[in-house]
Short mmCIF file of C-alpha atoms in Angstrom, two decimals:
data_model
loop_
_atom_site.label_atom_id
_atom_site.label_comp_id
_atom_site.label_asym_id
_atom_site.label_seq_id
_atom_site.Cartn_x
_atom_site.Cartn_y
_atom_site.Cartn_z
CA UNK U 1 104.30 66.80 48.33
CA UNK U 2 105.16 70.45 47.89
CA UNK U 3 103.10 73.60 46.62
CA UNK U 4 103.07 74.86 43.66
CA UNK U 5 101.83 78.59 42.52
CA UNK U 6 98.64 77.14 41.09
CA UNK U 7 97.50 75.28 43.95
CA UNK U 8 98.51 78.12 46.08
CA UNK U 9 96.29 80.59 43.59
CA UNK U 10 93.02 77.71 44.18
CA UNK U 11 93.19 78.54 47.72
CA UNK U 12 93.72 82.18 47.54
CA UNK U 13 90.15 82.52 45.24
CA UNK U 14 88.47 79.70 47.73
CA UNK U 15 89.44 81.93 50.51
CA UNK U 16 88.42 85.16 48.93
CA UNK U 17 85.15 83.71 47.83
CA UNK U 18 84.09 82.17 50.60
CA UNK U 19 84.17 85.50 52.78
CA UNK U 20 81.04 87.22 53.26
CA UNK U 21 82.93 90.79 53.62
CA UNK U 22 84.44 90.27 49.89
CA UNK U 23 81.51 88.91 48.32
CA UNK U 24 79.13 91.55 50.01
CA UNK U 25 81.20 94.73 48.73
CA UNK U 26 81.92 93.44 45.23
CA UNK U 27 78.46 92.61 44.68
CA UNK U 28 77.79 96.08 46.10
CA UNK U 29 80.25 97.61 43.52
CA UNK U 30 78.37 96.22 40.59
CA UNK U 31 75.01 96.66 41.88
CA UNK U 32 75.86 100.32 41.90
CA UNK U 33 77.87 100.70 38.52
CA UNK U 34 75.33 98.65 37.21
CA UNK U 35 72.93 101.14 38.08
CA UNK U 36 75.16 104.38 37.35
CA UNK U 37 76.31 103.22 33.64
CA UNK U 38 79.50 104.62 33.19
CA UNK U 39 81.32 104.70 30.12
CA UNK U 40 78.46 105.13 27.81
CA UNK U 41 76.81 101.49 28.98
CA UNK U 42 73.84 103.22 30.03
CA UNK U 43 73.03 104.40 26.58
CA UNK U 44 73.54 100.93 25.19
CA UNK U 45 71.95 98.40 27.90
CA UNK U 46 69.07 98.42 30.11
CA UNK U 47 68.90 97.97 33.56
CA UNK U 48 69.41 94.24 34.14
CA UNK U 49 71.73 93.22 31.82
CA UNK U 50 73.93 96.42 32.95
CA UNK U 51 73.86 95.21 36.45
CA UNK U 52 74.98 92.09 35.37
CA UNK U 53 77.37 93.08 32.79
CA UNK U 54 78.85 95.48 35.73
CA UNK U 55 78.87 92.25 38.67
CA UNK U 56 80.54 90.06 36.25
CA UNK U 57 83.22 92.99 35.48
CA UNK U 58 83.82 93.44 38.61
CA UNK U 59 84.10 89.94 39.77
CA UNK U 60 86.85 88.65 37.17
CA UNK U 61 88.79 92.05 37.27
CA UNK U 62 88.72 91.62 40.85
CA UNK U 63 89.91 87.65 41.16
CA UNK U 64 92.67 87.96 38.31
CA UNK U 65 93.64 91.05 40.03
CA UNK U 66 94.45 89.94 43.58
CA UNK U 67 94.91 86.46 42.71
CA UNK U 68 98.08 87.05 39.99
CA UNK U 69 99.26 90.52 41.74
CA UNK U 70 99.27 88.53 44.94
CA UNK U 71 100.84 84.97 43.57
CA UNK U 72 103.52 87.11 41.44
CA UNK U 73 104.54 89.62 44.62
CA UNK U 74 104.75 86.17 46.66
CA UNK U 75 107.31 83.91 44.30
CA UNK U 76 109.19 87.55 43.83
CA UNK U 77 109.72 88.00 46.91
CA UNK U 78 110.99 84.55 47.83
CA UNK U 79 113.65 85.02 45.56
CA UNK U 80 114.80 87.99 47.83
CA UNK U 81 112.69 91.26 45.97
CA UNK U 82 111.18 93.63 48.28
CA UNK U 83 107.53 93.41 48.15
CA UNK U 84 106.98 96.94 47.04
CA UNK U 85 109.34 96.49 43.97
CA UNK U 86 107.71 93.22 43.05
CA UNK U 87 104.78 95.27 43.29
CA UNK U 88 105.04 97.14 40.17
CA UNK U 89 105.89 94.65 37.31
CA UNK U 90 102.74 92.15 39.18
CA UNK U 91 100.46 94.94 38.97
CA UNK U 92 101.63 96.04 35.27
CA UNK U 93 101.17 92.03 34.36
CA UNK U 94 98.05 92.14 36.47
CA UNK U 95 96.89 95.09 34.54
CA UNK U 96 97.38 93.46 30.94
CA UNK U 97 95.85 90.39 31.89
CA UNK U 98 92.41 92.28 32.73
CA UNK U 99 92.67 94.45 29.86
CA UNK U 100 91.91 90.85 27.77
CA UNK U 101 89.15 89.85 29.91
CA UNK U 102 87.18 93.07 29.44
CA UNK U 103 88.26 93.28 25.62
CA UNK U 104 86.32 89.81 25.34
CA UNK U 105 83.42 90.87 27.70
CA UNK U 106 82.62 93.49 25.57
CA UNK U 107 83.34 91.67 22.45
CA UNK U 108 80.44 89.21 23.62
CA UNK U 109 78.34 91.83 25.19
CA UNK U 110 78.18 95.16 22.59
CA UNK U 111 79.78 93.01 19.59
CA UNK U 112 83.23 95.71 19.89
CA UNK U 113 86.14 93.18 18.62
CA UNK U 114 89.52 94.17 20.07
CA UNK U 115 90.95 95.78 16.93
CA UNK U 116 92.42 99.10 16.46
CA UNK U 117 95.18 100.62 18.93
CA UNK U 118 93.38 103.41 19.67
CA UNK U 119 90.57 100.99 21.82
CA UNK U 120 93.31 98.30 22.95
CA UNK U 121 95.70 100.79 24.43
CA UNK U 122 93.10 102.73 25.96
CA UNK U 123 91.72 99.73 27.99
CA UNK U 124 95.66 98.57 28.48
CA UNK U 125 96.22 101.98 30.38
CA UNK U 126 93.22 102.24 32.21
CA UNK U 127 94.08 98.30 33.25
CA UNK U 128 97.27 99.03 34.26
CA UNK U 129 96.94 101.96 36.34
CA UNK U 130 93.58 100.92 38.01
CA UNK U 131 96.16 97.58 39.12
CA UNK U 132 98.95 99.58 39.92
CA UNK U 133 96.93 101.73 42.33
CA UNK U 134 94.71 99.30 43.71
CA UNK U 135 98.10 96.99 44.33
CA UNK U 136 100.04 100.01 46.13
CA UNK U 137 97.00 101.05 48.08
CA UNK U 138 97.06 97.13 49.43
CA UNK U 139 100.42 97.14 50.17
CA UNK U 140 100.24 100.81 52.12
CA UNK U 141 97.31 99.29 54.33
CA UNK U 142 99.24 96.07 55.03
CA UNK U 143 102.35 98.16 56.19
CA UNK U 144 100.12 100.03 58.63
CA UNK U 145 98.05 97.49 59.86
CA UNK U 146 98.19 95.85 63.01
CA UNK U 147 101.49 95.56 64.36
CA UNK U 148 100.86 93.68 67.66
CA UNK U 149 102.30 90.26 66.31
CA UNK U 150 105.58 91.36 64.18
CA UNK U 151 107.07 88.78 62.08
CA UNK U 152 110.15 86.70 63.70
CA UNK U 153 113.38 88.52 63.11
CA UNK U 154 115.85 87.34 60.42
CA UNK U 155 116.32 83.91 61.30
CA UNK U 156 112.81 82.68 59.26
CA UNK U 157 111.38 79.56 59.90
CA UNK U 158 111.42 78.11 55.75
CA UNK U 159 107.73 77.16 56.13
CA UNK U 160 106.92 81.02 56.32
CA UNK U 161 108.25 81.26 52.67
CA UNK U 162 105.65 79.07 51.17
CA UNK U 163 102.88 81.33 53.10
CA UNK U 164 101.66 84.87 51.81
CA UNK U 165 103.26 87.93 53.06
CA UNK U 166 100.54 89.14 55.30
CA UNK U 167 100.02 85.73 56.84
CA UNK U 168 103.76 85.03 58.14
CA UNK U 169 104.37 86.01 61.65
CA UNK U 170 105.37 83.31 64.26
CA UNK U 171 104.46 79.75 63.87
CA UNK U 172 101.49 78.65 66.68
CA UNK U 173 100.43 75.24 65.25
CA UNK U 174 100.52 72.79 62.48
CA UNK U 175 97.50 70.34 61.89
CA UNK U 176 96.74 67.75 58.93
CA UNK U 177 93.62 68.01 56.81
CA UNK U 178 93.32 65.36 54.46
CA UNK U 179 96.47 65.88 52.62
CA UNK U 180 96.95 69.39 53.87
CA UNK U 181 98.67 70.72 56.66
CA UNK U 182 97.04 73.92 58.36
CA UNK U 183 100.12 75.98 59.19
CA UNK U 184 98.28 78.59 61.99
CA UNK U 185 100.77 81.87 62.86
CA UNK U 186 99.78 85.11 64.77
CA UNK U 187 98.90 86.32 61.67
CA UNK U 188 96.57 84.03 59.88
CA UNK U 189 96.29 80.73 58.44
CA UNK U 190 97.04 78.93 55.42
CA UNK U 191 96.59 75.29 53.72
CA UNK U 192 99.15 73.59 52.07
CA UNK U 193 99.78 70.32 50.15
CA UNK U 194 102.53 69.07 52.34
CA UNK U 195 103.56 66.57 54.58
CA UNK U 196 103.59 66.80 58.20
CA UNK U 197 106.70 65.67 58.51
CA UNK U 198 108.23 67.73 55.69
CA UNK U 199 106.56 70.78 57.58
CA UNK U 200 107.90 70.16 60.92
CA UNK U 201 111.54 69.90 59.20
CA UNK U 202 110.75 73.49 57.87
CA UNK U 203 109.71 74.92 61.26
CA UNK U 204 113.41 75.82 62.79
CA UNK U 205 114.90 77.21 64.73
CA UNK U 206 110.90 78.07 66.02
CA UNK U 207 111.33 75.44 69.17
CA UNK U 208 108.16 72.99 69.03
CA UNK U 209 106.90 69.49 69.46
CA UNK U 210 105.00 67.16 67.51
CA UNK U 211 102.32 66.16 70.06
CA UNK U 212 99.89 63.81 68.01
CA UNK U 213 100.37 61.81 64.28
CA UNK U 214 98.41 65.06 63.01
CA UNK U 215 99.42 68.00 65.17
CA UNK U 216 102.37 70.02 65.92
CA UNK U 217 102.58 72.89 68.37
CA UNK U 218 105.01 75.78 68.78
CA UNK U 219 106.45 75.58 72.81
CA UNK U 220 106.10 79.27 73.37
CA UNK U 221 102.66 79.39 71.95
CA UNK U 222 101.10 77.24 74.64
CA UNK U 223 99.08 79.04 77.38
CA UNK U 224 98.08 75.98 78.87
CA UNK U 225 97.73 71.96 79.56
CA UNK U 226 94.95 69.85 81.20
CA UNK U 227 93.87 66.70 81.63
CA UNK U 228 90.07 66.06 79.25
CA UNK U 229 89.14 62.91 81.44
CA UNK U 230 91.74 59.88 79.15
CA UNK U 231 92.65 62.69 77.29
CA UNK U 232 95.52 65.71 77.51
CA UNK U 233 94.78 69.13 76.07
CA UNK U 234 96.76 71.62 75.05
CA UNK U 235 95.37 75.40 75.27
CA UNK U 236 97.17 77.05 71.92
CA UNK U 237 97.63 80.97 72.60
CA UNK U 238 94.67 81.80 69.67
CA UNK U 239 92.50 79.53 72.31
CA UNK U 240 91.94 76.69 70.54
CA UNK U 241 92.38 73.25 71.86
CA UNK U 242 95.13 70.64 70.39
CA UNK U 243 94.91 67.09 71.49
CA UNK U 244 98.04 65.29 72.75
CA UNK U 245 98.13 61.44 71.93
CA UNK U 246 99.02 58.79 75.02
CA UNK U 247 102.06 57.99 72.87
CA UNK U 248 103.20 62.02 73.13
CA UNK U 249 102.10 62.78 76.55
CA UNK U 250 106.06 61.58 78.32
CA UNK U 251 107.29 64.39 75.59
CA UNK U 252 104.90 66.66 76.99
CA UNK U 253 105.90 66.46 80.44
CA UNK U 254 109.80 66.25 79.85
CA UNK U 255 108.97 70.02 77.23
CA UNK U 256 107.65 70.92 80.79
CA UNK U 257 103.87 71.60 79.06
CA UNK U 258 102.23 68.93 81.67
CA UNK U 259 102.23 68.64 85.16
CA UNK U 260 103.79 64.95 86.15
#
């Protein structure tokens, strides 16, 4: 089974959702513009339904935004684009795309169909250029973060292309999770709807060894092996434990992992 761009966008939101940081500061955001009322929604709502008019704003701006700018900027690039010129026509698209969903919200909330040009291309500009910035601000922040763990040089491992761009760096581990593999780098982890075995093909020239029917481990990224009473355990260099099957521990030795 491969990935596609919607199943890759599901896990993108799930990820975003489920972390505290995100939810925290874009609840924050509409908790305040709820309570500031720009553009003239103070005169026409009270208090409660403004906060919530605001949260829910905020919240699908926010999803469509990072979730198409970032699934757009991803199949770009794999078809060779530099990020930061895929940037632009993702966060234009990104831009349009939002412009509808807070046309409708205030269609259902002040009764303000989307007629007229005057209204529609106001909301299309402010979309776009709230996307472009927000998009290029991203991308500056990812180009100076942390550059202890660079990606590998040219010579990419193929899995990395089915990852997002701030996640690929080199490979540590791959584990299976129902019908997922967890593809771990220096950088982050992803899910994807793959085989194992399709994975591991995808992992050269990164030298590694599939240690157990659900695990595979990059050599280099091993800091350590040790015997768990019946067990062997491999020490993965982000510290977590990998568990070698009987049938994989000869392997282990010969890779030069295990004492003999």
């Amino acid at each position: 089974m491969t990935d596609n761009p919607l199943q890759s966008t599901k896990r993108e939101l799930h990820a975003l959702v489920g972390n505290r940081r995100v939810v925290v500061g874009l609840c924050a955001a509409g908790v305040i513009a709820g309570i500031a009322g720009p553009f003239g929604t103070a005169e026409h709502l009270r208090l409660a339904p403004r906060i919530a008019y605001w949260l829910v704003l905020v919240w699908i701006t926010f999803l469509t935004g990072t979730s198409l700018t970032g699934s757009l900027i991803g199949a770009l690039a794999r078809r060779g684009t530099a990020p930061a010129l895929a940037a632009l026509p993702a966060a234009l698209l990104a831009g349009l795309v939002i412009t509808a969903e807070v046309a409708l919200l205030n269609w259902i909330v002040f009764d303000l169909p989307p007629s007229g040009w005057p209204y529609i291309g106001g909301l299309a500009l402010n979309g776009m250029v709230i996307s472009v910035i927000i998009t290029g601000a991203a991308l500056l922040l990812d180009a100076d973060g942390p550059a202890a763990d660079p990606a590998p040089g040219p010579d990419l491992p193929a899995l990395l292309d089915r990852m997002p761009l701030d996640k690929r760096g080199p490979l540590i581990s791959l584990s299976v999770q129902d019908h997922y593999v967890d593809i771990v780098t220096t950088r982050g982890r992803e899910m994807l709807l793959l085989r194992l075995s399709d994975a591991i093909r995808e992992t050269q020239p990164t030298p590694g060894l599939q240690v157990h029917r659900s695990h595979w481990v990059a050599l280099d990224q091993v800091s350590s092996a040790r015997r768990d009473g019946a067990r062997a355990v491999l020490t993965m260099s982000d510290g977590r434990d990998i568990p070698v099957s009987r049938s994989h521990v000869a392997a282990v030795k010969e890779a030069g992992l295990f004492p003999g």
